[in-house]
Amino acid sequence: MAGKPKDKHFTHLSIPKPQLLFTLLFFFLWLFSHLIFYNSSSAPSNAALFPAEDKKCDPDIAPLYIVPLPSRFNSDLLVQCHNLSPYTDMCPHVAHRGLGQQLSPSSKSWYATHQFIAELIFHARVENHPCRTQDPSTAQLFLLPFYAGLYGSSQFSQTNLTLRDSLALDFASLLPFLPTWPRRLGRDHFLVIGRTSWDFMRPPPSHSTPDFGANLLLLLPETQNISVLTVERIPWLTHNHFAIPYPSYFHPSAATEVAAWRESVLALPRTHLFAFVGGPRPPNLEKAAARASILRQCAASPTRCITVECRRDDPSTCHDPHRVLAVMRRAEFCMQPPGDSFSRRSVFDAVLAGCIPVFFSEHTAYTQYLWYAPARPEEWSVFLGPDQWDRIEEELERIPKPSVARMRERVVEVIPRVTYAHPNASWRELGFRDAVDVALVELTKIVRGNVPQV
């Protein structure tokens, strides 16, 4: 406006006009560089940056926020990858955000993925998820990125229980002080663990159960409100635990890849009636009988049964993805007896291969993967009770061929929802709900009140 007096703050500045312009230019360059640095340091280091139009949140998935935890709960553990398991060097397995080593340089969808690595893959998928928000005030779901499974296995050999439990107790003590916690006291928070619930629910010292290296994480009061996603839950004990699939080897980036794979496994000739990938267990163990019966019958009928027998002196024999899938793709049915616990990664390898699972315990899948498996078990699997274990071939031969074909089709339909898509997959190309999406849909039902958490 004409006649308006000059601002007194500017009239007292004695900076010449060219120097003032230079100062302002320097300030804006400084501000811009710091904004760039902030965004790059707060975002995942290898996050795929999709165009704005490439991000579209599924309306059935609530906005989700990754709670920033101190690095000792996640990335610091990966630095110690050589010591994350007493059984193997985990460094090759934590590569590519948990996908492991690529099986072929020509394919970015197939990896030698470790069976106990789901927490890493899940975290990586959420980092690039279109429903992720950077604003906790708009979120309804909160991921706690604690790699509890990797920490747990790193301490299996630790006999000092105080040391074994230390990071679990540290994590639990932190929860009530999180800024995101008070709104619902943790009921909208969730934790993903790539191991079984048993590994985090150590019984008291007076209990007769042997100590297999478990810690107390899931028995602590602070973890009773959060939802825990684990590859095996304890059906009769836990109210807030939900089973998610073990990761297999296929991590597609596009729906076209999944469609091509499904078509290929349906077209394959099945040369053997049944297959088994696994090994025996000591005869004194409760779960040993089914495995012993399977191995005995396979040895007696090599033209009907094909095996990959895992040996303790050479465990690599049944960790070769090419070998495992080659065997399963040749069989009509794949045996899934319990092992060290009820569940098996082999169930999901079988589904990927289009091989109909045969279960010997309801707790291997039916009471576990309620979010993922078809509601009617007979549509996609076979259950054999103890009185049938000595006549596996006879029982499977009795199933009519048309029924077998329908079961296989149903198994192949399940492949997308039990598969962990590639972390860098774009929703536009993905075009299906993978294992992470299915879990997020179900967690959304809980936090929105559509499914009570009992």
Tab-separated table of C-alpha atoms in Angstrom:
chain	number	residue	atom	x	y	z
A	1	MET	CA	0.000	0.000	0.000
A	2	ALA	CA	1.334	3.473	-0.920
A	3	GLY	CA	2.626	5.503	1.966
A	4	LYS	CA	3.139	2.482	4.231
A	5	PRO	CA	6.204	3.140	6.472
A	6	LYS	CA	9.170	0.843	6.176
A	7	ASP	CA	9.426	-1.961	8.706
A	8	LYS	CA	11.689	-0.743	11.516
A	9	HIS	CA	13.440	-4.090	11.722
A	10	PHE	CA	14.626	-3.761	8.139
A	11	THR	CA	15.527	-0.106	8.357
A	12	HIS	CA	18.078	-0.905	11.047
A	13	LEU	CA	19.834	-3.537	8.872
A	14	SER	CA	22.948	-2.150	7.299
A	15	ILE	CA	23.443	-5.011	4.775
A	16	PRO	CA	23.927	-3.776	1.226
A	17	LYS	CA	21.329	-5.009	-1.207
A	18	PRO	CA	23.601	-7.469	-3.141
A	19	GLN	CA	24.917	-8.906	0.143
A	20	LEU	CA	21.335	-9.229	1.458
A	21	LEU	CA	20.349	-11.198	-1.633
A	22	PHE	CA	23.386	-13.415	-1.230
A	23	THR	CA	22.551	-13.990	2.455
A	24	LEU	CA	18.959	-14.924	1.649
A	25	LEU	CA	20.091	-17.239	-1.138
A	26	PHE	CA	22.556	-18.952	1.197
A	27	PHE	CA	19.823	-19.388	3.832
A	28	PHE	CA	17.407	-21.034	1.394
A	29	LEU	CA	20.119	-23.335	0.054
A	30	TRP	CA	20.980	-24.314	3.631
A	31	LEU	CA	17.308	-24.967	4.446
A	32	PHE	CA	16.790	-27.007	1.275
A	33	SER	CA	19.871	-29.168	1.905
A	34	HIS	CA	18.779	-29.873	5.482
A	35	LEU	CA	15.304	-30.861	4.361
A	36	ILE	CA	16.809	-33.245	1.840
A	37	PHE	CA	19.108	-34.693	4.501
A	38	TYR	CA	16.242	-35.093	6.963
A	39	ASN	CA	14.041	-36.886	4.470
A	40	SER	CA	16.814	-39.218	3.346
A	41	SER	CA	17.908	-40.057	6.880
A	42	SER	CA	14.410	-40.650	8.234
A	43	ALA	CA	13.329	-42.786	5.273
A	44	PRO	CA	14.454	-46.422	4.856
A	45	SER	CA	17.888	-46.534	3.295
A	46	ASN	CA	16.787	-48.690	0.372
A	47	ALA	CA	13.142	-47.704	0.148
A	48	ALA	CA	11.765	-47.629	-3.377
A	49	LEU	CA	10.544	-44.112	-4.050
A	50	PHE	CA	7.350	-44.456	-6.044
A	51	PRO	CA	5.615	-41.564	-7.816
A	52	ALA	CA	2.667	-40.098	-5.929
A	53	GLU	CA	0.178	-41.622	-8.358
A	54	ASP	CA	1.729	-45.053	-7.668
A	55	LYS	CA	0.652	-45.010	-4.016
A	56	LYS	CA	-2.864	-46.108	-3.185
A	57	CYS	CA	-3.868	-47.493	0.187
A	58	ASP	CA	-6.237	-50.458	0.315
A	59	PRO	CA	-9.342	-49.157	2.144
A	60	ASP	CA	-9.405	-52.382	4.178
A	61	ILE	CA	-5.987	-51.550	5.636
A	62	ALA	CA	-5.672	-48.861	8.281
A	63	PRO	CA	-2.994	-46.178	8.021
A	64	LEU	CA	0.096	-47.651	9.652
A	65	TYR	CA	3.112	-46.116	11.298
A	66	ILE	CA	6.504	-47.676	11.992
A	67	VAL	CA	7.436	-46.775	15.550
A	68	PRO	CA	11.061	-45.554	15.640
A	69	LEU	CA	12.901	-47.810	18.077
A	70	PRO	CA	16.537	-47.527	19.155
A	71	SER	CA	18.815	-49.338	16.724
A	72	ARG	CA	19.779	-51.967	19.296
A	73	PHE	CA	16.386	-53.597	18.608
A	74	ASN	CA	16.882	-54.006	14.865
A	75	SER	CA	19.749	-52.745	12.708
A	76	ASP	CA	22.433	-53.274	15.372
A	77	LEU	CA	21.482	-56.946	15.501
A	78	LEU	CA	22.113	-57.308	11.773
A	79	VAL	CA	25.657	-56.019	12.213
A	80	GLN	CA	26.228	-59.139	14.330
A	81	CYS	CA	24.739	-61.445	11.697
A	82	HIS	CA	27.490	-64.073	12.166
A	83	ASN	CA	26.218	-64.613	15.725
A	84	LEU	CA	22.453	-64.584	15.192
A	85	SER	CA	22.067	-68.367	15.237
A	86	PRO	CA	24.014	-71.198	16.865
A	87	TYR	CA	23.257	-73.373	13.835
A	88	THR	CA	24.250	-71.277	10.830
A	89	ASP	CA	25.840	-68.038	9.701
A	90	MET	CA	22.879	-65.726	9.152
A	91	CYS	CA	24.781	-63.092	7.145
A	92	PRO	CA	23.764	-64.539	3.751
A	93	HIS	CA	20.169	-64.809	4.964
A	94	VAL	CA	19.674	-61.240	6.188
A	95	ALA	CA	20.837	-59.897	2.805
A	96	HIS	CA	18.309	-58.174	0.526
A	97	ARG	CA	16.206	-57.153	3.533
A	98	GLY	CA	15.738	-60.760	4.630
A	99	LEU	CA	15.081	-62.331	1.244
A	100	GLY	CA	18.529	-63.933	1.299
A	101	GLN	CA	20.647	-64.818	-1.716
A	102	GLN	CA	19.242	-64.617	-5.219
A	103	LEU	CA	18.783	-68.062	-6.748
A	104	SER	CA	19.460	-66.836	-10.257
A	105	PRO	CA	21.019	-63.612	-11.549
A	106	SER	CA	18.305	-63.475	-14.198
A	107	SER	CA	15.429	-63.467	-11.702
A	108	LYS	CA	14.783	-60.956	-8.934
A	109	SER	CA	11.842	-62.934	-7.550
A	110	TRP	CA	13.499	-66.170	-6.345
A	111	TYR	CA	15.712	-66.253	-3.257
A	112	ALA	CA	17.167	-68.807	-0.846
A	113	THR	CA	15.053	-67.356	1.967
A	114	HIS	CA	15.610	-68.603	5.518
A	115	GLN	CA	12.550	-70.027	7.261
A	116	PHE	CA	12.933	-67.857	10.393
A	117	ILE	CA	13.287	-64.438	8.766
A	118	ALA	CA	9.691	-63.189	8.410
A	119	GLU	CA	10.177	-60.224	10.772
A	120	LEU	CA	12.789	-58.710	8.469
A	121	ILE	CA	10.731	-59.185	5.295
A	122	PHE	CA	7.567	-57.872	6.943
A	123	HIS	CA	9.367	-54.742	8.117
A	124	ALA	CA	10.799	-54.142	4.643
A	125	ARG	CA	7.372	-54.562	3.020
A	126	VAL	CA	5.748	-52.097	5.437
A	127	GLU	CA	8.475	-49.508	4.805
A	128	ASN	CA	7.294	-49.216	1.200
A	129	HIS	CA	3.618	-49.933	1.819
A	130	PRO	CA	1.141	-47.436	0.351
A	131	CYS	CA	-0.770	-47.392	3.655
A	132	ARG	CA	2.272	-46.302	5.617
A	133	THR	CA	2.065	-42.819	7.111
A	134	GLN	CA	4.873	-40.677	8.506
A	135	ASP	CA	2.422	-38.939	10.843
A	136	PRO	CA	1.603	-41.049	13.941
A	137	SER	CA	-1.453	-38.899	14.707
A	138	THR	CA	-3.148	-40.207	11.544
A	139	ALA	CA	-2.186	-43.858	12.092
A	140	GLN	CA	-4.398	-46.631	13.443
A	141	LEU	CA	-1.797	-49.412	13.355
A	142	PHE	CA	1.706	-49.230	14.785
A	143	LEU	CA	4.490	-51.664	13.856
A	144	LEU	CA	7.139	-52.263	16.513
A	145	PRO	CA	10.254	-53.180	14.474
A	146	PHE	CA	12.012	-55.309	17.074
A	147	TYR	CA	13.795	-58.284	15.468
A	148	ALA	CA	12.924	-60.466	18.421
A	149	GLY	CA	13.321	-63.727	16.527
A	150	LEU	CA	16.880	-62.968	15.478
A	151	TYR	CA	17.719	-61.778	18.967
A	152	GLY	CA	16.115	-64.875	20.487
A	153	SER	CA	18.086	-67.303	18.341
A	154	SER	CA	21.319	-65.416	19.076
A	155	GLN	CA	20.798	-66.229	22.760
A	156	PHE	CA	19.752	-69.892	22.513
A	157	SER	CA	23.102	-71.037	23.895
A	158	GLN	CA	23.154	-68.449	26.687
A	159	THR	CA	22.814	-70.253	30.021
A	160	ASN	CA	22.697	-67.054	32.068
A	161	LEU	CA	18.969	-66.266	32.041
A	162	THR	CA	19.522	-62.642	33.039
A	163	LEU	CA	21.650	-62.096	29.948
A	164	ARG	CA	19.323	-64.154	27.747
A	165	ASP	CA	16.316	-62.049	28.733
A	166	SER	CA	18.072	-58.683	28.790
A	167	LEU	CA	16.978	-57.200	25.438
A	168	ALA	CA	13.457	-58.606	25.820
A	169	LEU	CA	13.122	-56.881	29.190
A	170	ASP	CA	14.649	-53.720	27.743
A	171	PHE	CA	12.064	-53.722	24.954
A	172	ALA	CA	9.138	-54.332	27.312
A	173	SER	CA	10.229	-51.544	29.667
A	174	LEU	CA	10.349	-49.125	26.737
A	175	LEU	CA	6.779	-49.746	25.532
A	176	PRO	CA	4.791	-47.671	28.086
A	177	PHE	CA	6.978	-44.642	27.364
A	178	LEU	CA	6.407	-44.612	23.609
A	179	PRO	CA	4.484	-41.498	22.484
A	180	THR	CA	2.156	-43.758	20.470
A	181	TRP	CA	1.327	-46.032	23.415
A	182	PRO	CA	-1.121	-44.134	25.688
A	183	ARG	CA	-3.962	-43.792	23.172
A	184	ARG	CA	-4.945	-47.465	23.392
A	185	LEU	CA	-2.334	-48.817	25.807
A	186	GLY	CA	-0.690	-50.799	23.014
A	187	ARG	CA	-3.786	-52.478	21.597
A	188	ASP	CA	-3.132	-50.855	18.236
A	189	HIS	CA	0.547	-51.908	18.218
A	190	PHE	CA	1.869	-55.114	16.728
A	191	LEU	CA	5.094	-57.091	16.710
A	192	VAL	CA	6.233	-59.541	14.025
A	193	ILE	CA	8.396	-62.493	15.073
A	194	GLY	CA	9.892	-64.929	12.586
A	195	ARG	CA	10.022	-67.792	15.082
A	196	THR	CA	7.452	-69.748	17.067
A	197	SER	CA	5.723	-68.428	20.175
A	198	TRP	CA	7.346	-71.252	22.159
A	199	ASP	CA	10.727	-69.524	21.817
A	200	PHE	CA	9.476	-66.530	23.829
A	201	MET	CA	7.443	-68.216	26.553
A	202	ARG	CA	9.993	-69.990	28.723
A	203	PRO	CA	8.315	-72.100	31.400
A	204	PRO	CA	9.266	-71.554	35.048
A	205	PRO	CA	12.340	-73.424	36.357
A	206	SER	CA	10.137	-75.854	38.281
A	207	HIS	CA	8.460	-76.993	35.044
A	208	SER	CA	9.482	-80.369	33.643
A	209	THR	CA	9.925	-79.004	30.089
A	210	PRO	CA	13.601	-78.874	29.030
A	211	ASP	CA	15.156	-75.458	28.461
A	212	PHE	CA	15.602	-75.032	24.705
A	213	GLY	CA	16.905	-71.473	24.971
A	214	ALA	CA	13.617	-69.569	25.154
A	215	ASN	CA	13.270	-66.139	26.723
A	216	LEU	CA	10.334	-64.458	28.516
A	217	LEU	CA	9.320	-61.783	26.017
A	218	LEU	CA	5.748	-62.930	25.385
A	219	LEU	CA	5.056	-63.621	29.060
A	220	LEU	CA	5.839	-60.083	30.182
A	221	PRO	CA	2.880	-57.889	31.248
A	222	GLU	CA	3.824	-55.133	28.796
A	223	THR	CA	3.371	-57.440	25.769
A	224	GLN	CA	-0.103	-58.709	26.652
A	225	ASN	CA	-1.986	-55.918	24.845
A	226	ILE	CA	-0.043	-55.880	21.602
A	227	SER	CA	-0.863	-58.185	18.687
A	228	VAL	CA	1.946	-60.657	18.048
A	229	LEU	CA	2.372	-62.143	14.585
A	230	THR	CA	4.426	-65.313	14.723
A	231	VAL	CA	4.973	-68.288	12.423
A	232	GLU	CA	3.477	-70.596	15.057
A	233	ARG	CA	1.154	-69.711	17.893
A	234	ILE	CA	0.206	-71.825	20.898
A	235	PRO	CA	-3.527	-72.235	20.207
A	236	TRP	CA	-4.633	-73.094	23.730
A	237	LEU	CA	-2.583	-70.449	25.561
A	238	THR	CA	-2.415	-67.176	23.680
A	239	HIS	CA	-5.188	-64.644	23.087
A	240	ASN	CA	-3.196	-62.028	21.194
A	241	HIS	CA	-0.983	-64.213	18.979
A	242	PHE	CA	-1.757	-64.759	15.297
A	243	ALA	CA	0.078	-67.090	12.943
A	244	ILE	CA	1.547	-65.832	9.680
A	245	PRO	CA	3.154	-67.966	6.952
A	246	TYR	CA	6.734	-69.060	7.000
A	247	PRO	CA	8.441	-67.359	4.048
A	248	SER	CA	9.181	-69.575	1.067
A	249	TYR	CA	11.430	-68.784	-1.899
A	250	PHE	CA	9.145	-66.811	-4.246
A	251	HIS	CA	8.958	-63.023	-3.806
A	252	PRO	CA	7.195	-61.635	-6.879
A	253	SER	CA	6.908	-57.994	-7.850
A	254	ALA	CA	3.965	-58.352	-10.223
A	255	ALA	CA	0.697	-60.242	-10.535
A	256	THR	CA	1.814	-61.527	-13.932
A	257	GLU	CA	4.648	-63.467	-12.273
A	258	VAL	CA	2.231	-65.133	-9.882
A	259	ALA	CA	-0.214	-66.012	-12.667
A	260	ALA	CA	2.563	-67.574	-14.752
A	261	TRP	CA	3.833	-69.628	-11.806
A	262	ARG	CA	0.357	-70.860	-10.873
A	263	GLU	CA	-0.298	-71.910	-14.442
A	264	SER	CA	2.997	-73.796	-14.602
A	265	VAL	CA	2.447	-75.822	-11.411
A	266	LEU	CA	-1.074	-76.790	-12.495
A	267	ALA	CA	0.256	-78.066	-15.824
A	268	LEU	CA	3.069	-80.185	-14.358
A	269	PRO	CA	2.821	-83.992	-14.615
A	270	ARG	CA	2.852	-85.581	-11.169
A	271	THR	CA	5.036	-88.682	-11.344
A	272	HIS	CA	4.722	-89.766	-7.696
A	273	LEU	CA	1.773	-90.160	-5.368
A	274	PHE	CA	3.434	-88.561	-2.351
A	275	ALA	CA	6.624	-86.842	-1.216
A	276	PHE	CA	8.369	-86.061	2.029
A	277	VAL	CA	11.065	-83.474	2.716
A	278	GLY	CA	12.360	-84.028	6.228
A	279	GLY	CA	14.164	-86.387	8.541
A	280	PRO	CA	13.518	-88.664	11.504
A	281	ARG	CA	13.252	-87.578	15.098
A	282	PRO	CA	14.545	-89.445	18.164
A	283	PRO	CA	12.049	-92.234	18.958
A	284	ASN	CA	11.483	-90.976	22.502
A	285	LEU	CA	9.877	-87.766	21.180
A	286	GLU	CA	6.104	-87.606	20.968
A	287	LYS	CA	6.156	-86.282	17.383
A	288	ALA	CA	8.532	-88.966	16.063
A	289	ALA	CA	5.989	-91.681	15.218
A	290	ALA	CA	4.447	-90.048	12.150
A	291	ARG	CA	7.848	-89.301	10.608
A	292	ALA	CA	9.091	-92.831	11.230
A	293	SER	CA	5.997	-94.263	9.549
A	294	ILE	CA	6.367	-91.971	6.516
A	295	LEU	CA	10.047	-92.804	6.014
A	296	ARG	CA	9.386	-96.526	6.388
A	297	GLN	CA	6.603	-96.517	3.790
A	298	CYS	CA	8.600	-94.337	1.379
A	299	ALA	CA	11.524	-96.756	1.545
A	300	ALA	CA	9.167	-99.656	0.817
A	301	SER	CA	7.533	-97.916	-2.162
A	302	PRO	CA	10.149	-95.861	-4.033
A	303	THR	CA	8.064	-95.677	-7.215
A	304	ARG	CA	5.173	-94.087	-5.333
A	305	CYS	CA	7.048	-91.893	-2.846
A	306	ILE	CA	9.898	-89.467	-3.440
A	307	THR	CA	11.938	-87.988	-0.592
A	308	VAL	CA	14.562	-85.466	0.364
A	309	GLU	CA	15.807	-86.841	3.664
A	310	CYS	CA	17.343	-84.286	6.008
A	311	ARG	CA	20.333	-85.565	7.947
A	312	ARG	CA	21.778	-83.939	11.017
A	313	ASP	CA	25.311	-84.492	9.687
A	314	ASP	CA	24.390	-82.655	6.460
A	315	PRO	CA	21.370	-80.361	6.986
A	316	SER	CA	22.032	-78.605	3.664
A	317	THR	CA	20.409	-81.532	1.837
A	318	CYS	CA	16.938	-80.210	2.592
A	319	HIS	CA	17.741	-76.482	2.454
A	320	ASP	CA	18.386	-76.431	-1.290
A	321	PRO	CA	15.392	-74.587	-2.807
A	322	HIS	CA	15.907	-76.123	-6.255
A	323	ARG	CA	15.950	-79.646	-4.858
A	324	VAL	CA	13.034	-79.136	-2.480
A	325	LEU	CA	10.728	-77.619	-5.076
A	326	ALA	CA	11.762	-80.116	-7.761
A	327	VAL	CA	10.657	-82.997	-5.527
A	328	MET	CA	7.420	-81.361	-4.421
A	329	ARG	CA	6.451	-80.427	-7.964
A	330	ARG	CA	6.583	-84.104	-8.961
A	331	ALA	CA	4.204	-85.335	-6.257
A	332	GLU	CA	0.437	-85.238	-5.830
A	333	PHE	CA	0.625	-85.033	-2.025
A	334	CYS	CA	3.272	-83.696	0.376
A	335	MET	CA	3.609	-85.142	3.872
A	336	GLN	CA	3.576	-82.548	6.680
A	337	PRO	CA	4.182	-84.277	10.034
A	338	PRO	CA	5.111	-82.161	13.066
A	339	GLY	CA	8.809	-81.726	13.727
A	340	ASP	CA	10.522	-79.825	16.527
A	341	SER	CA	7.210	-77.995	16.892
A	342	PHE	CA	3.793	-78.389	15.265
A	343	SER	CA	4.288	-76.138	12.245
A	344	ARG	CA	6.656	-76.453	9.266
A	345	ARG	CA	7.972	-74.151	6.568
A	346	SER	CA	7.519	-77.146	4.286
A	347	VAL	CA	3.753	-76.524	4.287
A	348	PHE	CA	4.287	-73.290	2.369
A	349	ASP	CA	6.908	-74.822	0.088
A	350	ALA	CA	4.308	-77.470	-0.780
A	351	VAL	CA	1.618	-74.870	-1.485
A	352	LEU	CA	4.066	-72.993	-3.716
A	353	ALA	CA	4.733	-76.242	-5.607
A	354	GLY	CA	1.027	-77.029	-5.988
A	355	CYS	CA	1.464	-80.145	-3.834
A	356	ILE	CA	-1.527	-81.006	-1.626
A	357	PRO	CA	-0.487	-80.981	2.078
A	358	VAL	CA	-1.162	-84.063	4.200
A	359	PHE	CA	-1.350	-83.270	7.920
A	360	PHE	CA	-0.868	-85.522	10.929
A	361	SER	CA	-1.798	-82.916	13.558
A	362	GLU	CA	-4.484	-80.251	13.466
A	363	HIS	CA	-2.006	-77.830	15.022
A	364	THR	CA	0.335	-77.881	12.008
A	365	ALA	CA	-2.027	-75.628	10.050
A	366	TYR	CA	-5.721	-75.805	10.938
A	367	THR	CA	-5.452	-74.034	14.308
A	368	GLN	CA	-2.615	-71.811	13.087
A	369	TYR	CA	-3.190	-69.984	9.820
A	370	LEU	CA	-6.808	-68.911	10.264
A	371	TRP	CA	-6.208	-65.698	8.314
A	372	TYR	CA	-4.758	-67.536	5.327
A	373	ALA	CA	-6.081	-71.053	4.806
A	374	PRO	CA	-9.470	-71.902	3.284
A	375	ALA	CA	-12.113	-72.347	5.975
A	376	ARG	CA	-12.813	-75.962	4.996
A	377	PRO	CA	-9.641	-78.054	5.417
A	378	GLU	CA	-10.883	-80.835	3.119
A	379	GLU	CA	-10.901	-78.405	0.187
A	380	TRP	CA	-7.113	-78.054	0.132
A	381	SER	CA	-5.556	-80.729	2.337
A	382	VAL	CA	-5.769	-84.253	3.746
A	383	PHE	CA	-5.788	-85.154	7.422
A	384	LEU	CA	-4.594	-88.593	8.580
A	385	GLY	CA	-5.273	-89.727	12.134
A	386	PRO	CA	-2.944	-92.071	14.053
A	387	ASP	CA	-4.935	-95.118	12.955
A	388	GLN	CA	-4.138	-94.236	9.313
A	389	TRP	CA	-0.425	-93.575	9.614
A	390	ASP	CA	0.598	-97.130	8.656
A	391	ARG	CA	-1.335	-97.086	5.375
A	392	ILE	CA	-0.592	-93.701	3.835
A	393	GLU	CA	-0.419	-94.925	0.237
A	394	GLU	CA	-3.710	-96.795	0.567
A	395	GLU	CA	-5.499	-93.791	2.084
A	396	LEU	CA	-4.285	-91.400	-0.607
A	397	GLU	CA	-5.123	-93.816	-3.434
A	398	ARG	CA	-8.732	-93.841	-2.273
A	399	ILE	CA	-9.226	-90.155	-3.088
A	400	PRO	CA	-10.899	-89.843	-6.528
A	401	LYS	CA	-8.806	-88.184	-9.241
A	402	PRO	CA	-11.354	-85.392	-9.866
A	403	SER	CA	-11.247	-84.555	-6.151
A	404	VAL	CA	-7.449	-84.447	-6.254
A	405	ALA	CA	-7.559	-82.047	-9.206
A	406	ARG	CA	-9.999	-79.747	-7.396
A	407	MET	CA	-7.850	-79.795	-4.261
A	408	ARG	CA	-4.771	-78.856	-6.259
A	409	GLU	CA	-6.612	-75.948	-7.856
A	410	ARG	CA	-7.616	-74.754	-4.402
A	411	VAL	CA	-4.017	-75.046	-3.154
A	412	VAL	CA	-2.751	-73.015	-6.102
A	413	GLU	CA	-5.395	-70.351	-5.435
A	414	VAL	CA	-3.847	-69.861	-1.986
A	415	ILE	CA	-0.332	-69.107	-3.336
A	416	PRO	CA	-0.659	-65.286	-3.543
A	417	ARG	CA	-1.932	-64.796	-0.003
A	418	VAL	CA	0.805	-66.902	1.636
A	419	THR	CA	3.584	-65.372	-0.468
A	420	TYR	CA	5.738	-62.463	0.727
A	421	ALA	CA	5.984	-60.088	-2.214
A	422	HIS	CA	9.263	-58.346	-2.965
A	423	PRO	CA	9.724	-55.359	-0.607
A	424	ASN	CA	10.210	-53.026	-3.555
A	425	ALA	CA	7.076	-54.173	-5.365
A	426	SER	CA	4.757	-51.432	-6.565
A	427	TRP	CA	1.094	-51.843	-5.625
A	428	ARG	CA	0.176	-50.962	-9.209
A	429	GLU	CA	2.060	-53.975	-10.586
A	430	LEU	CA	1.502	-56.285	-7.631
A	431	GLY	CA	-2.249	-56.404	-7.998
A	432	PHE	CA	-2.912	-58.917	-5.188
A	433	ARG	CA	-2.840	-59.148	-1.415
A	434	ASP	CA	0.258	-60.950	-0.241
A	435	ALA	CA	0.942	-62.409	3.231
A	436	VAL	CA	1.703	-58.947	4.639
A	437	ASP	CA	-1.454	-57.387	3.196
A	438	VAL	CA	-3.632	-60.197	4.541
A	439	ALA	CA	-2.205	-59.691	8.033
A	440	LEU	CA	-2.713	-55.928	7.843
A	441	VAL	CA	-6.338	-56.381	6.773
A	442	GLU	CA	-6.982	-58.651	9.769
A	443	LEU	CA	-5.179	-56.334	12.189
A	444	THR	CA	-7.276	-53.467	10.846
A	445	LYS	CA	-10.440	-55.399	11.701
A	446	ILE	CA	-9.177	-55.696	15.267
A	447	VAL	CA	-8.265	-52.041	15.772
A	448	ARG	CA	-11.464	-50.821	14.105
A	449	GLY	CA	-13.502	-53.038	16.399
A	450	ASN	CA	-14.848	-55.418	13.785
A	451	VAL	CA	-13.159	-58.389	15.428
A	452	PRO	CA	-12.846	-58.486	19.242
A	453	GLN	CA	-9.447	-59.358	20.702
A	454	VAL	CA	-10.445	-61.893	23.360
